[in-house]
Amino acid sequence: MNGAHDLGGMHGLGPVNPYPEEPLFHEEWERRIFAMYVATLFVGIYAIDELRKNIEVMHPTHYLDSTYYEHWAYCVEKSLIDRDVISEAQVLERMNQLAGEAA
Amino acid sequence: MSRHGHNHSPSPSQLSLRVKALESLLVEKGYFESAALDRIVETFEHKVGPRNGAKVIAKAWVDPAYKQRLLADSTAAIAELGYSGAQGEDMVVVENTPTVHNLVVCTLCSCYPWPTLGLPPTWYKMPPFRSRAVIDPRGLLKDEFDLEIAANVQLRVWDSNAELRYLVMPMRPAGTEGYSEEQLAELVTRDSMIGVGLALAATA
């Protein structure tokens, strides 16, 4: 699929700004989604190609405007919903519940 | 509001909450325990990293038979040192020489050899590196990594994919003839195995 992820040869995306040393994760939720990506593959809910496919169907503006681990959060959630492991309603309900507990 | 039907990024706090909700639901449904996620994070933060790849390269520098095996069947030769598994199932080692310099990228995403290098640095995963590496690799190395590849050196760019991962074997630095394998491994940087740098110079 020649979506926004297919970046080879595109001009104008700005400087690389490599840092010699940096943490692997910048936020705690990045650690958790990384581990869930690995764990859901390990227990065999889906294959890695399915996660790849679901990154590639992200809307181009969303893809380019979001961070790396946001892509992972998107594809893990979409793949789980597509496989009927969870529903979007369950996710929203659980978010409300967790937000209520934190308040 | 359906997240998968629209194209705006959620706020960071929404994203954090969303990921918490996913973990909570999957744990509740019995797919794994939160402690298993902790162990996965611990492994990649502290146990796997470019020191593994450095040992592979240093061994190849001192052991010609190993180097031959490494270039002929990289996956098997790397597994001899105990490095194998997810995101390293099919490995290809590409050798730098006085006439060839190799650079690795993943234009489509972030494919990277986890067992030998760990997780990729952020810049490797972001659009500026991925887009420019294949259209202007010499400019990219010079401008962003302070690495000038001479005009008479061929620059080969390898685009990784979900199945096939590349590891660059940098040239052994001059003046390291008496070095042990362990000392040599210290000179092999992560960047030199991606091809955005060279192995460190010998310490006098």
Short mmCIF file of C-alpha atoms in Angstrom, two decimals:
data_model
loop_
_atom_site.label_atom_id
_atom_site.label_comp_id
_atom_site.label_asym_id
_atom_site.label_seq_id
_atom_site.Cartn_x
_atom_site.Cartn_y
_atom_site.Cartn_z
CA MET A 1 0.00 0.00 0.00
CA ASN A 2 1.51 3.34 -1.05
CA GLY A 3 0.23 5.29 1.93
CA ALA A 4 1.85 8.05 3.95
CA HIS A 5 4.17 5.52 5.61
CA ASP A 6 5.95 4.96 2.26
CA LEU A 7 8.41 7.79 2.83
CA GLY A 8 11.41 6.74 0.75
CA GLY A 9 12.59 9.64 -1.41
CA MET A 10 10.15 12.23 -0.08
CA HIS A 11 11.56 15.75 0.23
CA GLY A 12 10.98 18.43 2.84
CA LEU A 13 10.57 16.37 6.02
CA GLY A 14 13.14 18.38 7.94
CA PRO A 15 16.36 17.60 9.80
CA VAL A 16 17.14 14.26 11.47
CA ASN A 17 18.73 15.76 14.59
CA PRO A 18 20.24 12.52 15.88
CA TYR A 19 21.01 12.40 19.57
CA PRO A 20 23.98 10.24 20.59
CA GLU A 21 22.21 8.90 23.66
CA GLU A 22 18.55 9.00 24.50
CA PRO A 23 16.11 6.91 26.49
CA LEU A 24 14.34 4.12 24.59
CA PHE A 25 11.02 5.34 25.92
CA HIS A 26 10.01 8.88 26.74
CA GLU A 27 6.70 8.18 28.50
CA GLU A 28 5.45 5.31 30.63
CA TRP A 29 2.62 4.57 28.19
CA GLU A 30 5.23 4.00 25.46
CA ARG A 31 6.75 1.21 27.58
CA ARG A 32 3.34 -0.36 28.09
CA ILE A 33 2.24 -0.29 24.44
CA PHE A 34 5.63 -1.60 23.32
CA ALA A 35 5.30 -4.54 25.72
CA MET A 36 1.67 -5.16 24.68
CA TYR A 37 2.68 -5.20 21.02
CA VAL A 38 5.25 -7.91 21.80
CA ALA A 39 2.99 -9.81 24.22
CA THR A 40 -0.07 -9.90 21.94
CA LEU A 41 2.13 -11.28 19.14
CA PHE A 42 3.65 -13.81 21.54
CA VAL A 43 0.29 -15.17 22.67
CA GLY A 44 -0.77 -15.36 19.03
CA ILE A 45 -3.76 -13.02 18.87
CA TYR A 46 -2.60 -11.93 15.43
CA ALA A 47 0.50 -11.94 13.22
CA ILE A 48 2.86 -9.01 12.84
CA ASP A 49 1.64 -8.38 9.27
CA GLU A 50 -1.75 -7.48 10.68
CA LEU A 51 -0.21 -4.84 12.92
CA ARG A 52 1.81 -3.51 9.97
CA LYS A 53 -1.30 -3.35 7.81
CA ASN A 54 -3.16 -1.44 10.48
CA ILE A 55 -0.40 1.17 10.74
CA GLU A 56 -0.52 1.59 6.98
CA VAL A 57 -4.26 2.30 6.96
CA MET A 58 -3.87 5.20 9.38
CA HIS A 59 -5.09 8.43 7.82
CA PRO A 60 -2.04 10.16 6.23
CA THR A 61 -2.40 13.35 8.27
CA HIS A 62 -2.71 11.36 11.48
CA TYR A 63 0.26 9.15 10.55
CA LEU A 64 2.59 12.05 9.81
CA ASP A 65 1.43 14.12 12.75
CA SER A 66 1.76 11.44 15.43
CA THR A 67 4.66 9.91 17.30
CA TYR A 68 6.10 6.48 16.68
CA TYR A 69 4.50 4.72 19.63
CA GLU A 70 1.19 6.37 18.84
CA HIS A 71 1.28 4.37 15.61
CA TRP A 72 1.74 1.27 17.72
CA ALA A 73 -1.11 2.17 20.05
CA TYR A 74 -3.33 2.70 17.02
CA CYS A 75 -2.48 -0.57 15.30
CA VAL A 76 -2.67 -2.69 18.47
CA GLU A 77 -6.08 -1.29 19.39
CA LYS A 78 -7.46 -1.58 15.85
CA SER A 79 -6.15 -5.13 15.45
CA LEU A 80 -7.69 -6.18 18.79
CA ILE A 81 -11.02 -4.67 17.76
CA ASP A 82 -10.88 -6.26 14.30
CA ARG A 83 -10.29 -9.63 15.98
CA ASP A 84 -13.22 -9.08 18.40
CA VAL A 85 -10.86 -9.41 21.36
CA ILE A 86 -12.19 -6.09 22.65
CA SER A 87 -14.69 -3.54 21.41
CA GLU A 88 -14.29 0.19 21.07
CA ALA A 89 -17.16 0.64 23.54
CA GLN A 90 -15.27 -1.44 26.11
CA VAL A 91 -12.17 0.70 25.61
CA LEU A 92 -14.11 3.94 26.10
CA GLU A 93 -15.93 2.55 29.13
CA ARG A 94 -12.66 1.42 30.71
CA MET A 95 -11.07 4.80 30.00
CA ASN A 96 -13.94 6.55 31.77
CA GLN A 97 -13.67 4.17 34.68
CA LEU A 98 -9.90 4.66 35.02
CA ALA A 99 -10.27 8.44 34.71
CA GLY A 100 -12.91 8.35 37.45
CA GLU A 101 -10.64 6.34 39.76
CA ALA A 102 -7.80 8.79 39.21
CA ALA A 103 -9.98 11.83 39.90
CA MET B 1 -16.61 9.59 18.61
CA SER B 2 -14.77 6.83 16.81
CA ARG B 3 -11.00 7.08 16.99
CA HIS B 4 -10.48 4.81 14.03
CA GLY B 5 -12.73 6.80 11.78
CA HIS B 6 -11.06 10.14 12.24
CA ASN B 7 -7.65 11.56 11.78
CA HIS B 8 -6.66 13.74 14.69
CA SER B 9 -4.15 12.75 17.33
CA PRO B 10 -5.54 12.29 20.82
CA SER B 11 -3.96 14.39 23.54
CA PRO B 12 -1.06 12.79 25.44
CA SER B 13 -3.19 12.24 28.53
CA GLN B 14 -5.94 10.61 26.44
CA LEU B 15 -3.36 8.38 24.81
CA SER B 16 -1.92 7.34 28.16
CA LEU B 17 -5.42 6.58 29.44
CA ARG B 18 -6.23 4.63 26.28
CA VAL B 19 -3.15 2.46 26.63
CA LYS B 20 -3.98 1.85 30.31
CA ALA B 21 -7.48 0.78 29.28
CA LEU B 22 -6.08 -1.68 26.71
CA GLU B 23 -3.76 -3.23 29.28
CA SER B 24 -6.52 -3.44 31.87
CA LEU B 25 -8.89 -5.18 29.41
CA LEU B 26 -6.31 -7.66 28.14
CA VAL B 27 -5.20 -8.58 31.67
CA GLU B 28 -8.83 -8.99 32.72
CA LYS B 29 -9.48 -11.27 29.74
CA GLY B 30 -6.48 -13.40 30.75
CA TYR B 31 -4.16 -12.84 27.79
CA PHE B 32 -1.23 -11.95 30.05
CA GLU B 33 -0.40 -10.43 33.41
CA SER B 34 0.99 -6.94 33.88
CA ALA B 35 4.15 -8.48 35.34
CA ALA B 36 4.82 -10.10 31.94
CA LEU B 37 4.78 -6.64 30.36
CA ASP B 38 7.23 -5.45 33.02
CA ARG B 39 9.60 -8.28 32.09
CA ILE B 40 9.42 -7.45 28.37
CA VAL B 41 10.27 -3.80 29.07
CA GLU B 42 13.10 -4.81 31.43
CA THR B 43 14.60 -7.09 28.78
CA PHE B 44 14.71 -4.42 26.10
CA GLU B 45 15.75 -1.58 28.39
CA HIS B 46 18.56 -3.44 30.11
CA LYS B 47 19.49 -6.77 28.52
CA VAL B 48 19.37 -6.45 24.75
CA GLY B 49 21.34 -3.79 22.92
CA PRO B 50 24.14 -2.93 20.51
CA ARG B 51 26.79 -4.56 22.75
CA ASN B 52 25.48 -7.86 21.34
CA GLY B 53 26.12 -6.78 17.76
CA ALA B 54 29.53 -5.39 18.74
CA LYS B 55 30.58 -8.86 19.95
CA VAL B 56 29.55 -10.35 16.60
CA ILE B 57 31.59 -7.78 14.66
CA ALA B 58 34.66 -8.08 16.92
CA LYS B 59 34.64 -11.86 16.54
CA ALA B 60 34.46 -11.51 12.76
CA TRP B 61 37.44 -9.13 12.84
CA VAL B 62 39.67 -11.62 14.65
CA ASP B 63 38.37 -14.93 13.28
CA PRO B 64 38.44 -15.24 9.47
CA ALA B 65 36.48 -18.52 9.48
CA TYR B 66 33.74 -16.90 11.57
CA LYS B 67 33.69 -13.87 9.28
CA GLN B 68 33.22 -16.17 6.29
CA ARG B 69 30.30 -17.93 8.00
CA LEU B 70 28.85 -14.57 9.06
CA LEU B 71 28.80 -13.25 5.51
CA ALA B 72 27.56 -16.55 4.03
CA ASP B 73 24.75 -17.25 6.54
CA SER B 74 24.42 -14.31 8.90
CA THR B 75 21.45 -15.63 10.88
CA ALA B 76 23.19 -18.90 11.77
CA ALA B 77 26.55 -17.27 12.56
CA ILE B 78 24.91 -14.68 14.83
CA ALA B 79 22.96 -17.45 16.57
CA GLU B 80 26.28 -19.15 17.38
CA LEU B 81 26.83 -16.31 19.87
CA GLY B 82 23.35 -16.78 21.27
CA TYR B 83 21.60 -13.90 19.55
CA SER B 84 18.39 -14.87 17.79
CA GLY B 85 14.65 -14.48 18.01
CA ALA B 86 12.02 -11.88 17.22
CA GLN B 87 13.01 -9.25 14.69
CA GLY B 88 16.24 -11.09 13.96
CA GLU B 89 14.88 -14.19 12.26
CA ASP B 90 16.54 -13.43 8.94
CA MET B 91 19.74 -11.44 9.12
CA VAL B 92 22.10 -10.19 6.44
CA VAL B 93 25.49 -8.75 7.42
CA VAL B 94 26.95 -6.34 4.86
CA GLU B 95 30.67 -5.60 4.94
CA ASN B 96 32.27 -2.19 4.62
CA THR B 97 35.51 -2.15 2.62
CA PRO B 98 37.84 0.60 1.37
CA THR B 99 35.62 0.82 -1.72
CA VAL B 100 32.11 0.15 -0.32
CA HIS B 101 30.17 1.79 2.51
CA ASN B 102 26.81 0.36 3.60
CA LEU B 103 23.88 2.21 5.16
CA VAL B 104 20.74 0.63 6.64
CA VAL B 105 17.29 2.23 6.71
CA CYS B 106 13.67 1.13 6.93
CA THR B 107 11.78 3.51 4.66
CA LEU B 108 8.38 2.02 5.51
CA CYS B 109 8.69 1.98 9.27
CA SER B 110 11.38 0.94 11.72
CA CYS B 111 12.61 -2.58 10.93
CA TYR B 112 15.83 -3.13 12.86
CA PRO B 113 17.70 -6.19 14.14
CA TRP B 114 16.52 -6.37 17.76
CA PRO B 115 18.66 -9.31 18.99
CA THR B 116 21.92 -7.65 17.90
CA LEU B 117 21.15 -3.92 18.24
CA GLY B 118 18.19 -3.70 20.62
CA LEU B 119 15.46 -1.19 19.83
CA PRO B 120 16.16 1.52 17.25
CA PRO B 121 16.94 5.13 18.19
CA THR B 122 14.11 7.59 17.67
CA TRP B 123 15.69 9.27 14.63
CA TYR B 124 15.85 5.91 12.82
CA LYS B 125 12.07 5.63 13.11
CA MET B 126 11.19 9.18 12.09
CA PRO B 127 10.30 10.53 8.61
CA PRO B 128 13.40 12.75 8.01
CA PHE B 129 15.89 9.86 8.13
CA ARG B 130 13.63 7.37 6.35
CA SER B 131 12.83 9.70 3.47
CA ARG B 132 16.30 11.07 2.79
CA ALA B 133 18.41 7.91 3.24
CA VAL B 134 17.37 6.56 -0.14
CA ILE B 135 17.38 9.75 -2.22
CA ASP B 136 20.41 11.58 -0.80
CA PRO B 137 22.41 9.20 1.40
CA ARG B 138 25.72 11.04 0.95
CA GLY B 139 24.18 14.37 1.87
CA LEU B 140 22.35 12.81 4.81
CA LEU B 141 25.53 11.24 6.24
CA LYS B 142 27.52 14.44 5.76
CA ASP B 143 24.94 16.93 7.04
CA GLU B 144 23.40 14.97 9.88
CA PHE B 145 26.05 12.48 11.01
CA ASP B 146 29.25 14.33 10.14
CA LEU B 147 30.35 11.36 8.02
CA GLU B 148 31.78 12.16 4.63
CA ILE B 149 31.92 9.22 2.23
CA ALA B 150 34.56 9.82 -0.45
CA ALA B 151 33.27 10.15 -4.00
CA ASN B 152 35.21 7.05 -5.09
CA VAL B 153 33.58 4.89 -2.39
CA GLN B 154 30.37 3.20 -3.46
CA LEU B 155 27.48 3.83 -1.08
CA ARG B 156 24.98 0.97 -0.79
CA VAL B 157 21.69 1.61 0.96
CA TRP B 158 19.75 -1.38 2.32
CA ASP B 159 16.02 -0.98 2.93
CA SER B 160 14.99 -3.34 5.73
CA ASN B 161 11.62 -5.01 5.89
CA ALA B 162 9.52 -6.96 8.36
CA GLU B 163 11.31 -10.22 7.57
CA LEU B 164 14.84 -9.22 6.55
CA ARG B 165 17.17 -7.14 8.76
CA TYR B 166 20.62 -5.82 8.00
CA LEU B 167 23.70 -5.28 10.15
CA VAL B 168 26.72 -3.36 8.86
CA MET B 169 30.19 -4.76 9.54
CA PRO B 170 32.32 -1.62 9.84
CA MET B 171 36.00 -1.69 8.86
CA ARG B 172 38.41 -2.64 11.62
CA PRO B 173 40.24 0.52 12.70
CA ALA B 174 43.94 0.82 11.89
CA GLY B 175 46.38 0.24 14.72
CA THR B 176 44.34 -2.43 16.51
CA GLU B 177 46.48 -5.43 15.57
CA GLY B 178 47.25 -6.38 19.17
CA TYR B 179 43.70 -5.82 20.48
CA SER B 180 41.72 -8.59 22.14
CA GLU B 181 38.21 -9.39 20.95
CA GLU B 182 36.82 -7.61 24.02
CA GLN B 183 38.88 -4.47 23.34
CA LEU B 184 37.78 -4.49 19.72
CA ALA B 185 34.12 -4.81 20.69
CA GLU B 186 34.47 -1.55 22.62
CA LEU B 187 35.24 0.22 19.34
CA VAL B 188 32.09 -1.02 17.59
CA THR B 189 29.35 1.56 18.05
CA ARG B 190 25.65 1.23 17.35
CA ASP B 191 25.94 3.90 14.67
CA SER B 192 28.76 2.02 12.93
CA MET B 193 26.50 -1.04 12.64
CA ILE B 194 23.71 1.06 11.06
CA GLY B 195 26.23 2.70 8.76
CA VAL B 196 25.78 6.28 9.97
CA GLY B 197 29.19 6.14 11.66
CA LEU B 198 32.51 4.31 11.62
CA ALA B 199 34.09 2.13 14.29
CA LEU B 200 35.95 4.23 16.85
CA ALA B 201 39.65 4.87 16.32
CA ALA B 202 42.23 2.90 18.28
CA THR B 203 43.06 4.46 21.62
CA ALA B 204 46.81 5.16 21.62
#
